[in-house]
Every structure is written in structure tokens, then in C-alpha cells.
Amino acid sequence: MRTSTLNFTQPARRVYTATKKAIQQCGQFKRIECNDQTFTITARHGMSLLSFGENITIHVVATSTQKTEVRIESASRIFLNFINGGANKKNIQSLEDYIRNEVYKLCSDEEIRLRR
């Protein structure tokens, strides 16, 4: 299992909205489930030659009114899958990029609208 934490200086709802959009649009995951009450997203990554697939869990947590943590976990779907070819690490890295880009776009658009 691999984990990662991203920090943002934005409200949790805004970060959760951007994260949810990033997961739904990136096209890498199946069975995406979003819980808008707990700000949790779960998804599955499909099978490959070296892996039986991975389960992805993302928690968006407000650490203060203007600070948010995004906790990403990627774990093999079958516990016997010791060698997964680095799939968990790749999932984490690509998700970090997608989420950062989407939060940046959402927050930039918000700032542009406020200045006009």
C-alpha cells in the first residue's frame, strides 16, 4: 500500500470538488464512488500484466477554514499481490498531478471571477 498527502490553502469543499472532478475526468479509474458528506472518494484501477488491480481511497480533510489535506491511498485489490510492478506508486503520482492541476484551475477561475 502507498499513501500520500497533499496540502492546499483553500477551503475543503472547493478542494473536494476539484478532486472529484479530476478523478472522474482522468479516465484511469472504474467504479468511482463519491461521498459528499464525508468528502471521501473511492475508485478502482483495472488489472494489468503485473497486478490484479488497485483500490484507491481519497480523503479530503479540512485542517482549518482555509487549509485542506488530501490523503491518497492506493492498495492492491488482492492481498497476495506482493509484486505489482509499481502500480500503487504510479497511481499516487498521477493522482497528485491531476488533483494539483484541477485545484489550481478551479481556484484560478474563482480568483479571476472575483477580480472582474
PDB file of C-alpha atoms in Angstrom:
ATOM      1  CA  MET A   1       0.000   0.000   0.000  1.00  0.00           C
ATOM      2  CA  ARG A   2       1.176   3.522  -0.823  1.00  0.00           C
ATOM      3  CA  THR A   3      -0.046   6.767   0.710  1.00  0.00           C
ATOM      4  CA  SER A   4       0.491  10.427   0.018  1.00  0.00           C
ATOM      5  CA  THR A   5      -0.745  13.720   1.451  1.00  0.00           C
ATOM      6  CA  LEU A   6      -1.241  16.953  -0.467  1.00  0.00           C
ATOM      7  CA  ASN A   7      -1.775  20.298   1.284  1.00  0.00           C
ATOM      8  CA  PHE A   8      -3.766  23.220  -0.100  1.00  0.00           C
ATOM      9  CA  THR A   9      -4.597  26.694   1.175  1.00  0.00           C
ATOM     10  CA  GLN A  10      -8.200  26.505   0.016  1.00  0.00           C
ATOM     11  CA  PRO A  11     -11.474  25.548   1.730  1.00  0.00           C
ATOM     12  CA  ALA A  12     -12.199  21.806   1.912  1.00  0.00           C
ATOM     13  CA  ARG A  13     -15.372  21.911  -0.215  1.00  0.00           C
ATOM     14  CA  ARG A  14     -13.542  23.638  -3.068  1.00  0.00           C
ATOM     15  CA  VAL A  15     -10.666  21.133  -2.918  1.00  0.00           C
ATOM     16  CA  TYR A  16     -13.098  18.198  -2.730  1.00  0.00           C
ATOM     17  CA  THR A  17     -14.996  19.475  -5.791  1.00  0.00           C
ATOM     18  CA  ALA A  18     -11.758  19.814  -7.758  1.00  0.00           C
ATOM     19  CA  THR A  19     -10.530  16.388  -6.604  1.00  0.00           C
ATOM     20  CA  LYS A  20     -13.805  14.720  -7.550  1.00  0.00           C
ATOM     21  CA  LYS A  21     -13.697  16.329 -10.992  1.00  0.00           C
ATOM     22  CA  ALA A  22     -10.067  15.254 -11.502  1.00  0.00           C
ATOM     23  CA  ILE A  23     -10.825  11.606 -10.666  1.00  0.00           C
ATOM     24  CA  GLN A  24     -13.891  11.484 -12.891  1.00  0.00           C
ATOM     25  CA  GLN A  25     -12.159  13.083 -15.875  1.00  0.00           C
ATOM     26  CA  CYS A  26      -8.749  11.396 -15.810  1.00  0.00           C
ATOM     27  CA  GLY A  27     -10.172   8.169 -17.291  1.00  0.00           C
ATOM     28  CA  GLN A  28      -7.908   5.772 -15.387  1.00  0.00           C
ATOM     29  CA  PHE A  29     -10.408   4.533 -12.833  1.00  0.00           C
ATOM     30  CA  LYS A  30     -13.592   2.454 -12.716  1.00  0.00           C
ATOM     31  CA  ARG A  31     -16.381   2.258 -10.147  1.00  0.00           C
ATOM     32  CA  ILE A  32     -15.865   5.743  -8.803  1.00  0.00           C
ATOM     33  CA  GLU A  33     -17.947   6.425  -5.700  1.00  0.00           C
ATOM     34  CA  CYS A  34     -18.086   9.839  -4.062  1.00  0.00           C
ATOM     35  CA  ASN A  35     -19.447  10.548  -0.595  1.00  0.00           C
ATOM     36  CA  ASP A  36     -20.270  14.255  -0.498  1.00  0.00           C
ATOM     37  CA  GLN A  37     -20.969  14.102   3.255  1.00  0.00           C
ATOM     38  CA  THR A  38     -17.570  12.754   4.342  1.00  0.00           C
ATOM     39  CA  PHE A  39     -15.550  14.121   1.388  1.00  0.00           C
ATOM     40  CA  THR A  40     -14.338  10.628   0.513  1.00  0.00           C
ATOM     41  CA  ILE A  41     -13.757   9.207  -2.971  1.00  0.00           C
ATOM     42  CA  THR A  42     -13.155   5.542  -3.736  1.00  0.00           C
ATOM     43  CA  ALA A  43     -12.235   4.068  -7.106  1.00  0.00           C
ATOM     44  CA  ARG A  44     -10.706   1.002  -8.718  1.00  0.00           C
ATOM     45  CA  HIS A  45      -7.852   0.773 -11.138  1.00  0.00           C
ATOM     46  CA  GLY A  46      -8.064  -2.110 -13.601  1.00  0.00           C
ATOM     47  CA  MET A  47      -5.875  -5.177 -13.958  1.00  0.00           C
ATOM     48  CA  SER A  48      -2.530  -5.189 -15.753  1.00  0.00           C
ATOM     49  CA  LEU A  49       0.116  -7.775 -16.573  1.00  0.00           C
ATOM     50  CA  LEU A  50       1.767  -7.412 -13.169  1.00  0.00           C
ATOM     51  CA  SER A  51      -1.215  -6.549 -10.993  1.00  0.00           C
ATOM     52  CA  PHE A  52      -4.757  -7.665 -10.212  1.00  0.00           C
ATOM     53  CA  GLY A  53      -5.752  -4.022  -9.848  1.00  0.00           C
ATOM     54  CA  GLU A  54      -5.757  -1.455  -7.091  1.00  0.00           C
ATOM     55  CA  ASN A  55      -8.281   0.185  -4.787  1.00  0.00           C
ATOM     56  CA  ILE A  56      -7.901   3.936  -4.456  1.00  0.00           C
ATOM     57  CA  THR A  57      -9.245   5.911  -1.493  1.00  0.00           C
ATOM     58  CA  ILE A  58      -9.049   9.686  -1.235  1.00  0.00           C
ATOM     59  CA  HIS A  59      -9.977  11.633   1.900  1.00  0.00           C
ATOM     60  CA  VAL A  60     -10.320  15.423   1.764  1.00  0.00           C
ATOM     61  CA  VAL A  61      -9.877  16.793   5.285  1.00  0.00           C
ATOM     62  CA  ALA A  62     -10.186  20.391   6.460  1.00  0.00           C
ATOM     63  CA  THR A  63      -7.320  21.222   8.811  1.00  0.00           C
ATOM     64  CA  SER A  64      -8.592  24.807   9.279  1.00  0.00           C
ATOM     65  CA  THR A  65     -11.015  27.117   7.480  1.00  0.00           C
ATOM     66  CA  GLN A  66      -8.542  27.853   4.677  1.00  0.00           C
ATOM     67  CA  LYS A  67      -6.288  24.772   4.786  1.00  0.00           C
ATOM     68  CA  THR A  68      -7.074  21.320   3.441  1.00  0.00           C
ATOM     69  CA  GLU A  69      -5.286  17.971   3.255  1.00  0.00           C
ATOM     70  CA  VAL A  70      -5.921  15.429   0.524  1.00  0.00           C
ATOM     71  CA  ARG A  71      -4.899  11.932   1.669  1.00  0.00           C
ATOM     72  CA  ILE A  72      -4.486   9.409  -1.145  1.00  0.00           C
ATOM     73  CA  GLU A  73      -4.179   5.645  -0.545  1.00  0.00           C
ATOM     74  CA  SER A  74      -3.522   3.059  -3.241  1.00  0.00           C
ATOM     75  CA  ALA A  75      -3.633  -0.604  -2.226  1.00  0.00           C
ATOM     76  CA  SER A  76      -3.594  -3.827  -4.220  1.00  0.00           C
ATOM     77  CA  ARG A  77      -7.045  -5.409  -4.535  1.00  0.00           C
ATOM     78  CA  ILE A  78      -5.706  -8.847  -3.654  1.00  0.00           C
ATOM     79  CA  PHE A  79      -3.547  -9.033  -0.549  1.00  0.00           C
ATOM     80  CA  LEU A  80      -1.376 -11.755  -2.113  1.00  0.00           C
ATOM     81  CA  ASN A  81      -0.250  -9.364  -4.842  1.00  0.00           C
ATOM     82  CA  PHE A  82       3.245  -8.649  -3.474  1.00  0.00           C
ATOM     83  CA  ILE A  83       4.740  -7.624  -6.809  1.00  0.00           C
ATOM     84  CA  ASN A  84       2.553  -5.140  -8.582  1.00  0.00           C
ATOM     85  CA  GLY A  85       5.126  -3.532 -10.844  1.00  0.00           C
ATOM     86  CA  GLY A  86       4.981  -0.207  -9.004  1.00  0.00           C
ATOM     87  CA  ALA A  87       1.318   0.307  -9.877  1.00  0.00           C
ATOM     88  CA  ASN A  88       0.480   1.828  -6.484  1.00  0.00           C
ATOM     89  CA  LYS A  89       3.304   4.346  -6.793  1.00  0.00           C
ATOM     90  CA  LYS A  90       2.242   5.259 -10.352  1.00  0.00           C
ATOM     91  CA  ASN A  91      -1.367   5.718  -9.214  1.00  0.00           C
ATOM     92  CA  ILE A  92      -0.308   8.058  -6.426  1.00  0.00           C
ATOM     93  CA  GLN A  93       1.963  10.129  -8.684  1.00  0.00           C
ATOM     94  CA  SER A  94      -0.598  10.555 -11.449  1.00  0.00           C
ATOM     95  CA  LEU A  95      -3.356  11.373  -8.968  1.00  0.00           C
ATOM     96  CA  GLU A  96      -1.200  14.004  -7.303  1.00  0.00           C
ATOM     97  CA  ASP A  97      -0.658  15.696 -10.664  1.00  0.00           C
ATOM     98  CA  TYR A  98      -4.335  15.535 -11.670  1.00  0.00           C
ATOM     99  CA  ILE A  99      -5.515  16.858  -8.304  1.00  0.00           C
ATOM    100  CA  ARG A 100      -2.977  19.694  -8.146  1.00  0.00           C
ATOM    101  CA  ASN A 101      -3.873  20.810 -11.670  1.00  0.00           C
ATOM    102  CA  GLU A 102      -7.616  20.672 -11.032  1.00  0.00           C
ATOM    103  CA  VAL A 103      -7.385  22.561  -7.709  1.00  0.00           C
ATOM    104  CA  TYR A 104      -5.204  25.176  -9.385  1.00  0.00           C
ATOM    105  CA  LYS A 105      -7.669  25.598 -12.286  1.00  0.00           C
ATOM    106  CA  LEU A 106     -10.688  25.824 -10.002  1.00  0.00           C
ATOM    107  CA  CYS A 107      -9.027  28.309  -7.671  1.00  0.00           C
ATOM    108  CA  SER A 108      -7.610  30.412 -10.521  1.00  0.00           C
ATOM    109  CA  ASP A 109     -11.060  30.675 -12.120  1.00  0.00           C
ATOM    110  CA  GLU A 110     -12.511  31.734  -8.770  1.00  0.00           C
ATOM    111  CA  GLU A 111      -9.877  34.435  -8.344  1.00  0.00           C
ATOM    112  CA  ILE A 112     -10.420  35.723 -11.899  1.00  0.00           C
ATOM    113  CA  ARG A 113     -14.201  35.967 -11.347  1.00  0.00           C
ATOM    114  CA  LEU A 114     -13.723  37.885  -8.082  1.00  0.00           C
ATOM    115  CA  ARG A 115     -11.421  40.476  -9.644  1.00  0.00           C
ATOM    116  CA  ARG A 116     -13.738  41.445 -12.524  1.00  0.00           C
TER     117      ARG A 116
END
